[in-house]
Amino acid sequence: MIFDENQISVIKANPGSLLITAGPGSGKTAVLTQRVLYLNTAYNIPFDKILVITFTKAAAYQMKSRFEKEYSGESKVTFCTFHSLFYSIIKDFKSENFLIISLKEKLNILKTVLMDMNLEISRLDLNEILDEISKVKNLDLDTANYVSKSVEPDKFKVMFDMYEAETKALNLIDYDDFVIIAEKLFDKNPDFLNKWSDRYSYCLIDEFQDINLKQYEMVKRLFKGKGVFAVGDEDQSIYAFRGSSSDICLKFKKDFSADVLKLETNYRSSKKIVKAGMNLISFNSLRFDKRIVPVKDAKEGEFKLKSFENPKEEYEVIVKEAKEGLMKGKSVAILLRTNNIQDSFLYCLLKYKVPYIAEKTGIKIKNNEFIEDILAYFKIAAGENTYGNLLKIANKPNRYISRNFLAECKLNERYNDGSYTYVNLFNCSRRKKYLSINIFKLERNIKELCKLDSFEALIYIMKVIGYEKYLYEKGAKYETEFEELKSIARDFNHKEDFIDYFELIKEETVEAQEAKEEEGVNKVRICTIHASKGREWDEVYIPDVNEGNIPHKKASSKEELEEERRLFYVAMTRAKEKLWVCYTDDAKRNLKPSLFVKELK
């Protein structure tokens, strides 16, 4: 790889502590691995005395492979994550085995705790609660004074203590516990701290802006007075919910008497995209002053702010545009603020047959009995009065319409096309007056259902026809699905569209889902902005850039708003050639353009 003068000055800088502010697409990973080689050749620092820390296993493995390719052989440099470093420290002191808790186990323990506290799980965001537990641990916060955004403040401490007690009872250790345990080992055993302090003489840290306070304090313990090469960009610090803080970059400069060098050339994005990103992030105050210089020609690339009258129009246009990008052989991504894609967005992807891979999103196959019953009612109201649909809802609620009775009616129908007529149902039920009355009520209910839109029809089925009472008496859990259906019904006003949406969803079989990963087929990537970190695509579309979503409605303080702006900046800087920032401007639906849209204009 050919390095520019700026990159070479960073690679060949003195072996003391350095803070490298590296903007998006500036080649920081290549610079970091080259720096390791230079430390060995120019300053005779042994490879086994060099520690390289990054934040994910995948990044550590990629960096190690890249370095060994450059070095032409296996080296003794330690490439690891913070978690694996602290795990090694603990294992070096303690010989006994301990179990690391999985995400599934975390969720199960949390559910048990919440149920014991008589809290309604369906109304809580469990992943958000786990993020708050992680934040409390990493920042060493007092749970008695911590104000939770997920659980009532007076209940958070009880929940936290119960959660911790349960994990300890099961002899499980959380990743967030590693740094706390290692810290205590060093406090109680100064010789053990000296042993680990002597192990490495130089440390390089990638994605330094993502470090949290406890991790930073451990770096200070191990490397104070030595060389630390910290590479990061405070403008891309997006993990405050894990305890990271953009101002640690500022603390590092002072604590380590570090010089600050800058990688300011962007090799990734077009000039228009770089300019838009810098315009946005300039509204943040907790940052170093920097300029990012794009390499690509000014005529290249596309940046657009796209306004739409309603979400349906927004999603359709994005999906059609993304499909065109795929057909041109471009890599395409749709980046979401949260891990739940709107149902109407998913409907558009399926309707226009756009191949996609959904990463860490809430896409799932909706095909349970409750939804199937509602669909059967909708289909009958839309004119699909088949015996198959009637059989599904005949006794929901109970009308005493037996399977045998319907089989007899089907034989007596004038036309053998699978459809039923109320005239025939009445004729077959004359010997049983109660049955005739129930069929008459059913016909009257269906006629009323025909007049209603999707949302009104759903409420009518549940409340008036009595399907909700039937579910309650059956002991069925339906509240979550009911809320979801209400949301979908608002998006698809016509019953035919509501039905069509679920028919398309059904086509997303397990086999089709597995086929998404097949090689050689270009697909749209759909993922959260957090999951997009460190990646790039030719075309990026960011939907729903509206107040309450981006920035998130829970961002109330200045610090939280700046975090949201950094997150949005990360999303924008994933694009190489084309970036669309999309939003709906609809006062009737209370959909207002984001503050960030106004800042970009």
Coordinates of N, CA and C in Angstrom, one line a residue, residues 149-331:
K149 N -34.1 5.1 32.1 CA -35.0 5.5 31.1 C -35.9 4.3 30.7
S150 N -35.6 3.1 31.2 CA -36.4 1.9 30.8 C -37.3 1.5 31.9
V151 N -36.9 1.6 33.2 CA -37.6 1.2 34.3 C -37.8 2.3 35.3
E152 N -38.9 2.3 36.0 CA -39.1 3.4 37.0 C -37.9 3.5 38.0
P153 N -37.4 4.7 38.2 CA -36.1 4.9 38.9 C -36.1 4.1 40.3
D154 N -37.2 4.1 41.0 CA -37.2 3.5 42.3 C -37.1 1.9 42.2
K155 N -37.4 1.4 41.0 CA -37.4 0.0 40.8 C -36.1 -0.5 40.2
F156 N -35.3 0.4 39.6 CA -34.1 0.0 38.9 C -33.1 -0.6 39.8
K157 N -32.9 0.0 41.0 CA -31.9 -0.6 42.0 C -32.3 -2.0 42.4
V158 N -33.6 -2.2 42.7 CA -34.1 -3.5 43.1 C -33.8 -4.5 42.0
M159 N -34.1 -4.1 40.7 CA -33.9 -5.0 39.6 C -32.5 -5.3 39.4
F160 N -31.6 -4.3 39.5 CA -30.2 -4.5 39.3 C -29.6 -5.4 40.3
D161 N -29.9 -5.2 41.6 CA -29.4 -6.1 42.7 C -29.9 -7.5 42.5
M162 N -31.2 -7.7 42.1 CA -31.7 -9.1 41.9 C -31.0 -9.7 40.7
Y163 N -30.8 -9.0 39.7 CA -30.1 -9.5 38.5 C -28.7 -10.0 38.8
E164 N -28.0 -9.1 39.6 CA -26.6 -9.4 40.0 C -26.6 -10.7 40.9
A165 N -27.5 -10.7 41.8 CA -27.6 -11.9 42.8 C -27.8 -13.2 42.0
E166 N -28.7 -13.1 41.0 CA -29.1 -14.3 40.3 C -27.9 -14.8 39.5
T167 N -27.1 -13.9 38.8 CA -26.0 -14.3 38.0 C -24.9 -14.9 38.9
K168 N -24.7 -14.3 40.1 CA -23.6 -14.8 41.0 C -24.1 -16.2 41.5
A169 N -25.3 -16.4 41.8 CA -25.8 -17.7 42.3 C -25.6 -18.8 41.2
L170 N -25.6 -18.4 40.0 CA -25.4 -19.4 38.9 C -24.0 -19.5 38.5
N171 N -23.1 -18.7 39.2 CA -21.7 -18.7 39.0 C -21.3 -18.3 37.5
L172 N -22.1 -17.2 37.1 CA -21.9 -16.7 35.8 C -21.2 -15.3 35.9
I173 N -20.4 -15.0 34.9 CA -19.7 -13.7 34.9 C -20.0 -13.0 33.6
D174 N -20.3 -11.8 33.7 CA -20.7 -10.9 32.5 C -19.4 -10.3 32.0
Y175 N -19.3 -10.1 30.7 CA -18.1 -9.4 30.1 C -17.8 -8.1 30.8
D176 N -18.8 -7.4 31.2 CA -18.6 -6.1 31.9 C -18.0 -6.3 33.3
D177 N -18.0 -7.6 33.8 CA -17.4 -7.8 35.1 C -15.9 -8.0 35.0
F178 N -15.4 -8.3 33.8 CA -14.0 -8.6 33.6 C -13.1 -7.5 34.1
V179 N -13.4 -6.3 33.7 CA -12.5 -5.2 34.1 C -12.6 -4.9 35.6
I180 N -13.8 -5.1 36.2 CA -14.0 -4.9 37.6 C -13.2 -5.9 38.4
I181 N -13.2 -7.2 38.0 CA -12.4 -8.3 38.7 C -10.9 -8.0 38.5
A182 N -10.5 -7.7 37.3 CA -9.1 -7.4 37.1 C -8.6 -6.2 37.9
E183 N -9.4 -5.2 38.0 CA -9.1 -4.0 38.8 C -8.9 -4.4 40.2
K184 N -9.8 -5.2 40.8 CA -9.7 -5.6 42.2 C -8.4 -6.5 42.4
L185 N -8.1 -7.3 41.4 CA -6.9 -8.2 41.6 C -5.6 -7.3 41.7
F186 N -5.6 -6.2 40.9 CA -4.4 -5.3 40.9 C -4.4 -4.5 42.2
D187 N -5.6 -4.2 42.7 CA -5.6 -3.4 44.0 C -5.1 -4.2 45.1
K188 N -5.4 -5.5 45.2 CA -5.0 -6.3 46.3 C -3.7 -7.0 46.1
N189 N -3.1 -7.0 44.9 CA -1.9 -7.7 44.6 C -0.9 -6.8 43.8
P190 N -0.2 -5.8 44.4 CA 0.7 -4.9 43.7 C 1.7 -5.7 42.9
D191 N 2.2 -6.8 43.4 CA 3.2 -7.6 42.6 C 2.6 -8.1 41.3
F192 N 1.4 -8.5 41.4 CA 0.7 -9.0 40.2 C 0.5 -7.9 39.2
L193 N 0.2 -6.7 39.6 CA 0.1 -5.5 38.8 C 1.5 -5.2 38.1
N194 N 2.6 -5.3 38.9 CA 3.9 -5.0 38.3 C 4.2 -6.1 37.3
K195 N 3.8 -7.3 37.5 CA 4.1 -8.4 36.5 C 3.5 -8.1 35.2
W196 N 2.2 -7.6 35.2 CA 1.5 -7.3 34.0 C 2.0 -6.0 33.4
S197 N 2.4 -5.0 34.2 CA 2.9 -3.8 33.7 C 4.2 -4.0 33.0
D198 N 5.0 -5.0 33.4 CA 6.3 -5.3 32.8 C 6.2 -6.1 31.5
R199 N 5.0 -6.7 31.3 CA 4.8 -7.6 30.2 C 4.9 -6.9 28.8
Y200 N 4.4 -5.6 28.7 CA 4.4 -4.9 27.5 C 5.0 -3.5 27.7
S201 N 5.7 -3.1 26.6 CA 6.3 -1.7 26.7 C 5.7 -0.7 25.8
Y202 N 4.8 -1.2 24.9 CA 4.1 -0.2 24.0 C 2.7 -0.8 23.7
C203 N 1.8 0.1 23.6 CA 0.4 -0.3 23.4 C -0.2 0.6 22.3
L204 N -0.9 -0.1 21.4 CA -1.7 0.6 20.3 C -3.1 0.3 20.5
I205 N -4.0 1.3 20.5 CA -5.4 1.1 20.7 C -6.2 1.7 19.5
D206 N -7.0 0.8 18.9 CA -7.8 1.2 17.7 C -9.2 1.6 18.3
E207 N -9.9 2.5 17.5 CA -11.3 2.9 17.9 C -11.2 3.5 19.3
F208 N -10.3 4.3 19.6 CA -10.0 4.8 21.0 C -11.3 5.6 21.5
Q209 N -12.0 6.1 20.6 CA -13.2 6.9 21.1 C -14.3 6.0 21.7
D210 N -14.2 4.7 21.6 CA -15.2 3.8 22.1 C -14.8 3.3 23.5
I211 N -13.6 3.7 24.0 CA -13.2 3.2 25.3 C -14.0 3.8 26.4
N212 N -14.3 3.0 27.5 CA -15.0 3.6 28.6 C -14.0 3.9 29.8
L213 N -14.5 4.5 30.8 CA -13.7 5.1 31.8 C -12.9 4.0 32.6
K214 N -13.5 2.9 32.8 CA -12.8 1.8 33.6 C -11.7 1.2 32.7
Q215 N -12.0 1.0 31.4 CA -11.0 0.5 30.5 C -9.8 1.5 30.4
Y216 N -10.1 2.8 30.4 CA -9.1 3.8 30.3 C -8.2 3.8 31.6
E217 N -8.9 3.7 32.7 CA -8.1 3.6 34.0 C -7.1 2.4 34.0
M218 N -7.5 1.3 33.4 CA -6.6 0.1 33.4 C -5.5 0.4 32.4
V219 N -5.7 1.1 31.3 CA -4.6 1.5 30.4 C -3.6 2.3 31.1
K220 N -4.1 3.3 31.9 CA -3.3 4.2 32.7 C -2.4 3.3 33.7
R221 N -3.0 2.4 34.3 CA -2.3 1.5 35.3 C -1.1 0.8 34.6
L222 N -1.4 0.2 33.4 CA -0.5 -0.7 32.8 C 0.6 0.1 31.9
F223 N 0.2 1.3 31.5 CA 1.1 2.0 30.5 C 1.5 3.4 30.9
K224 N 1.2 3.8 32.1 CA 1.6 5.2 32.5 C 3.1 5.3 32.4
G225 N 3.6 6.4 31.7 CA 5.0 6.5 31.6 C 5.6 5.8 30.4
K226 N 4.8 5.0 29.7 CA 5.2 4.3 28.5 C 4.6 4.9 27.3
G227 N 4.7 4.2 26.2 CA 4.1 4.7 24.9 C 2.8 4.1 24.6
V228 N 1.8 5.0 24.4 CA 0.5 4.5 24.0 C 0.1 5.3 22.7
F229 N -0.2 4.5 21.7 CA -0.6 5.1 20.4 C -2.1 4.9 20.2
A230 N -2.9 6.0 20.5 CA -4.3 5.9 20.5 C -4.9 6.4 19.2
V231 N -5.6 5.6 18.5 CA -6.2 6.0 17.2 C -7.7 6.1 17.3
G232 N -8.3 7.2 17.0 CA -9.7 7.3 17.1 C -10.3 8.6 16.5
D233 N -11.5 8.7 16.7 CA -12.2 9.9 16.2 C -13.3 10.2 17.1
E234 N -13.2 11.3 17.9 CA -14.2 11.6 18.9 C -15.6 11.9 18.3
D235 N -15.5 12.2 17.0 CA -16.8 12.5 16.3 C -17.6 11.2 16.0
Q236 N -16.9 10.0 16.2 CA -17.6 8.7 16.0 C -17.8 8.0 17.3
S237 N -17.8 8.6 18.4 CA -18.0 8.0 19.7 C -19.5 7.8 19.8
I238 N -20.0 6.5 19.7 CA -21.4 6.3 19.7 C -21.9 5.2 20.7
Y239 N -21.0 4.9 21.7 CA -21.4 3.9 22.7 C -21.5 4.4 24.1
A240 N -22.1 5.5 24.2 CA -22.3 6.1 25.6 C -23.2 5.1 26.5
F241 N -24.0 4.3 25.8 CA -24.9 3.4 26.6 C -24.0 2.2 27.2
R242 N -22.8 2.1 26.7 CA -21.8 1.1 27.3 C -20.8 1.8 28.2
G243 N -21.0 3.1 28.3 CA -20.1 3.8 29.2 C -18.9 4.6 28.5
S244 N -18.9 4.5 27.2 CA -17.8 5.2 26.5 C -18.1 6.7 26.5
S245 N -17.1 7.5 26.3 CA -17.3 9.0 26.4 C -16.3 9.6 25.5
S246 N -16.8 10.6 24.6 CA -15.9 11.2 23.7 C -14.8 12.1 24.4
D247 N -15.1 12.5 25.6 CA -14.1 13.4 26.3 C -12.9 12.6 26.8
I248 N -12.9 11.3 26.8 CA -11.7 10.5 27.2 C -10.6 10.8 26.2
C249 N -10.9 11.1 25.0 CA -9.8 11.5 24.0 C -9.1 12.7 24.5
L250 N -9.9 13.6 25.1 CA -9.4 14.9 25.6 C -8.5 14.6 26.9
K251 N -9.0 13.7 27.7 CA -8.3 13.4 29.0 C -7.0 12.7 28.6
F252 N -7.0 11.8 27.6 CA -5.8 11.1 27.3 C -4.6 12.1 26.9
K253 N -4.9 13.1 26.2 CA -3.9 14.1 25.8 C -3.2 14.6 27.0
K254 N -4.0 14.9 28.0 CA -3.4 15.5 29.2 C -2.7 14.5 30.1
D255 N -3.3 13.3 30.3 CA -2.8 12.3 31.2 C -1.5 11.7 30.7
F256 N -1.4 11.6 29.4 CA -0.2 10.9 28.8 C 0.8 11.9 28.2
S257 N 0.5 13.2 28.3 CA 1.3 14.3 27.7 C 1.5 13.9 26.2
A258 N 0.4 13.6 25.6 CA 0.4 13.1 24.2 C 0.4 14.2 23.2
D259 N 1.2 14.0 22.1 CA 1.1 14.9 21.0 C -0.2 14.4 20.2
V260 N -0.8 15.4 19.5 CA -1.9 15.1 18.7 C -1.6 15.2 17.2
L261 N -1.8 14.1 16.5 CA -1.6 14.1 15.0 C -2.9 13.8 14.3
K262 N -3.0 14.2 13.1 CA -4.3 14.1 12.4 C -4.2 13.4 11.1
L263 N -5.1 12.4 10.9 CA -5.3 11.8 9.5 C -6.6 12.5 9.0
E264 N -6.4 13.4 8.0 CA -7.5 14.2 7.6 C -7.9 13.9 6.1
T265 N -7.3 13.0 5.5 CA -7.6 12.7 4.1 C -8.6 11.6 4.0
N266 N -9.8 11.8 3.4 CA -10.8 10.8 3.2 C -10.7 10.2 1.9
Y267 N -10.4 8.9 1.9 CA -10.3 8.1 0.6 C -11.6 7.4 0.3
R268 N -12.6 7.5 1.1 CA -13.8 6.7 0.9 C -14.9 7.5 0.2
S269 N -15.3 8.7 0.7 CA -16.5 9.3 0.2 C -16.3 10.5 -0.7
S270 N -17.3 10.8 -1.5 CA -17.2 11.9 -2.4 C -17.2 13.2 -1.7
K271 N -16.8 14.3 -2.4 CA -16.7 15.6 -1.7 C -18.0 16.1 -1.2
K272 N -19.1 15.8 -1.9 CA -20.4 16.3 -1.4 C -20.8 15.6 -0.1
I273 N -20.5 14.3 0.0 CA -20.8 13.5 1.2 C -20.0 14.0 2.4
V274 N -18.7 14.2 2.1 CA -17.7 14.6 3.2 C -18.2 16.0 3.7
K275 N -18.5 16.9 2.8 CA -18.9 18.2 3.2 C -20.2 18.2 4.0
A276 N -21.2 17.4 3.6 CA -22.4 17.3 4.4 C -22.1 16.8 5.8
G277 N -21.3 15.7 5.9 CA -20.9 15.2 7.2 C -20.3 16.2 8.1
M278 N -19.3 16.9 7.6 CA -18.6 17.9 8.4 C -19.5 19.1 8.8
N279 N -20.5 19.5 7.9 CA -21.4 20.5 8.3 C -22.3 20.1 9.5
L280 N -22.7 18.8 9.5 CA -23.5 18.3 10.6 C -22.7 18.2 11.9
I281 N -21.5 17.6 11.8 CA -20.8 17.3 13.1 C -20.2 18.6 13.7
S282 N -20.1 19.7 12.9 CA -19.6 20.9 13.4 C -20.5 21.5 14.5
F283 N -21.8 21.1 14.6 CA -22.7 21.6 15.6 C -22.4 21.0 17.0
N284 N -21.5 19.9 17.0 CA -21.1 19.4 18.3 C -20.0 20.3 18.9
S285 N -20.0 20.4 20.2 CA -19.0 21.2 20.9 C -17.8 20.4 21.5
L286 N -18.1 19.1 21.9 CA -17.1 18.3 22.6 C -16.3 17.5 21.5
R287 N -15.4 18.2 20.8 CA -14.6 17.6 19.7 C -13.4 18.5 19.4
F288 N -12.4 17.8 18.8 CA -11.2 18.5 18.3 C -11.6 19.3 17.0
D289 N -11.0 20.4 16.7 CA -11.2 21.1 15.5 C -10.4 20.3 14.4
K290 N -11.1 20.0 13.3 CA -10.4 19.2 12.3 C -11.0 19.5 10.9
R291 N -10.3 19.3 9.9 CA -10.9 19.4 8.5 C -10.6 18.0 7.8
I292 N -11.6 17.6 7.1 CA -11.5 16.4 6.3 C -11.4 16.7 4.8
V293 N -10.3 16.2 4.2 CA -10.1 16.5 2.8 C -10.4 15.3 1.9
P294 N -11.4 15.4 1.1 CA -11.8 14.2 0.2 C -10.8 14.1 -1.0
V295 N -10.5 12.9 -1.4 CA -9.6 12.7 -2.5 C -10.4 12.7 -3.8
K296 N -11.6 12.2 -3.7 CA -12.4 12.0 -5.0 C -12.8 13.3 -5.6
D297 N -12.9 13.3 -6.9 CA -13.2 14.5 -7.7 C -14.5 15.1 -7.2
A298 N -14.6 16.4 -7.3 CA -15.8 17.2 -6.8 C -17.0 16.8 -7.6
K299 N -16.9 16.4 -8.8 CA -18.0 16.1 -9.7 C -18.6 14.7 -9.3
E300 N -17.9 13.9 -8.6 CA -18.4 12.5 -8.3 C -19.3 12.6 -7.1
G301 N -20.2 11.6 -7.1 CA -21.0 11.4 -5.9 C -22.3 12.2 -5.9
E302 N -23.2 11.8 -4.9 CA -24.5 12.4 -4.8 C -24.9 12.5 -3.4
F303 N -25.3 13.6 -2.9 CA -25.9 13.8 -1.6 C -27.2 14.5 -1.7
K304 N -28.3 13.9 -1.2 CA -29.6 14.5 -1.3 C -30.4 14.4 0.1
L305 N -31.1 15.5 0.4 CA -32.1 15.5 1.4 C -33.4 15.3 0.8
K306 N -34.1 14.2 1.1 CA -35.3 13.9 0.4 C -36.5 14.0 1.3
S307 N -37.5 14.9 1.0 CA -38.7 15.0 1.8 C -39.9 14.3 1.1
F308 N -40.7 13.7 2.0 CA -41.8 12.9 1.4 C -43.1 13.3 2.2
E309 N -44.2 13.1 1.6 CA -45.5 13.5 2.2 C -46.0 12.5 3.2
N310 N -45.6 11.2 3.0 CA -46.0 10.2 4.0 C -44.9 9.0 3.9
P311 N -44.9 8.2 5.0 CA -43.9 7.1 5.1 C -44.0 6.1 3.9
K312 N -45.2 5.8 3.5 CA -45.4 4.9 2.4 C -44.7 5.3 1.1
E313 N -44.8 6.6 0.8 CA -44.1 7.2 -0.4 C -42.6 7.1 -0.2
E314 N -42.2 7.5 1.0 CA -40.8 7.5 1.3 C -40.2 6.1 1.1
Y315 N -40.8 5.1 1.7 CA -40.2 3.7 1.6 C -40.3 3.2 0.2
E316 N -41.3 3.5 -0.6 CA -41.4 3.0 -2.0 C -40.3 3.6 -2.8
V317 N -40.0 4.9 -2.7 CA -39.0 5.5 -3.5 C -37.6 5.0 -3.1
I318 N -37.3 4.8 -1.8 CA -36.0 4.3 -1.3 C -35.8 2.9 -1.9
V319 N -36.8 2.0 -1.8 CA -36.7 0.7 -2.2 C -36.5 0.6 -3.7
K320 N -37.2 1.4 -4.5 CA -37.0 1.4 -6.0 C -35.6 1.9 -6.3
E321 N -35.1 2.9 -5.6 CA -33.8 3.5 -5.9 C -32.7 2.5 -5.5
A322 N -32.9 1.8 -4.4 CA -31.9 0.8 -3.9 C -31.9 -0.4 -4.9
K323 N -33.0 -0.7 -5.5 CA -33.1 -1.8 -6.5 C -32.3 -1.4 -7.7
E324 N -32.4 -0.2 -8.1 CA -31.7 0.3 -9.3 C -30.2 0.2 -9.0
G325 N -29.8 0.6 -7.8 CA -28.4 0.5 -7.4 C -27.8 -0.9 -7.5
L326 N -28.6 -1.9 -7.0 CA -28.2 -3.3 -7.1 C -28.0 -3.7 -8.6
M327 N -29.0 -3.3 -9.4 CA -28.9 -3.6 -10.9 C -27.7 -3.1 -11.5
K328 N -27.1 -2.0 -11.0 CA -25.9 -1.4 -11.6 C -24.7 -2.0 -10.9
G329 N -24.9 -3.0 -10.0 CA -23.7 -3.7 -9.4 C -23.2 -2.9 -8.2
K330 N -23.9 -2.0 -7.7 CA -23.4 -1.2 -6.5 C -23.7 -2.0 -5.2
S331 N -22.9 -1.7 -4.2 CA -23.2 -2.2 -2.9 C -24.1 -1.2 -2.2

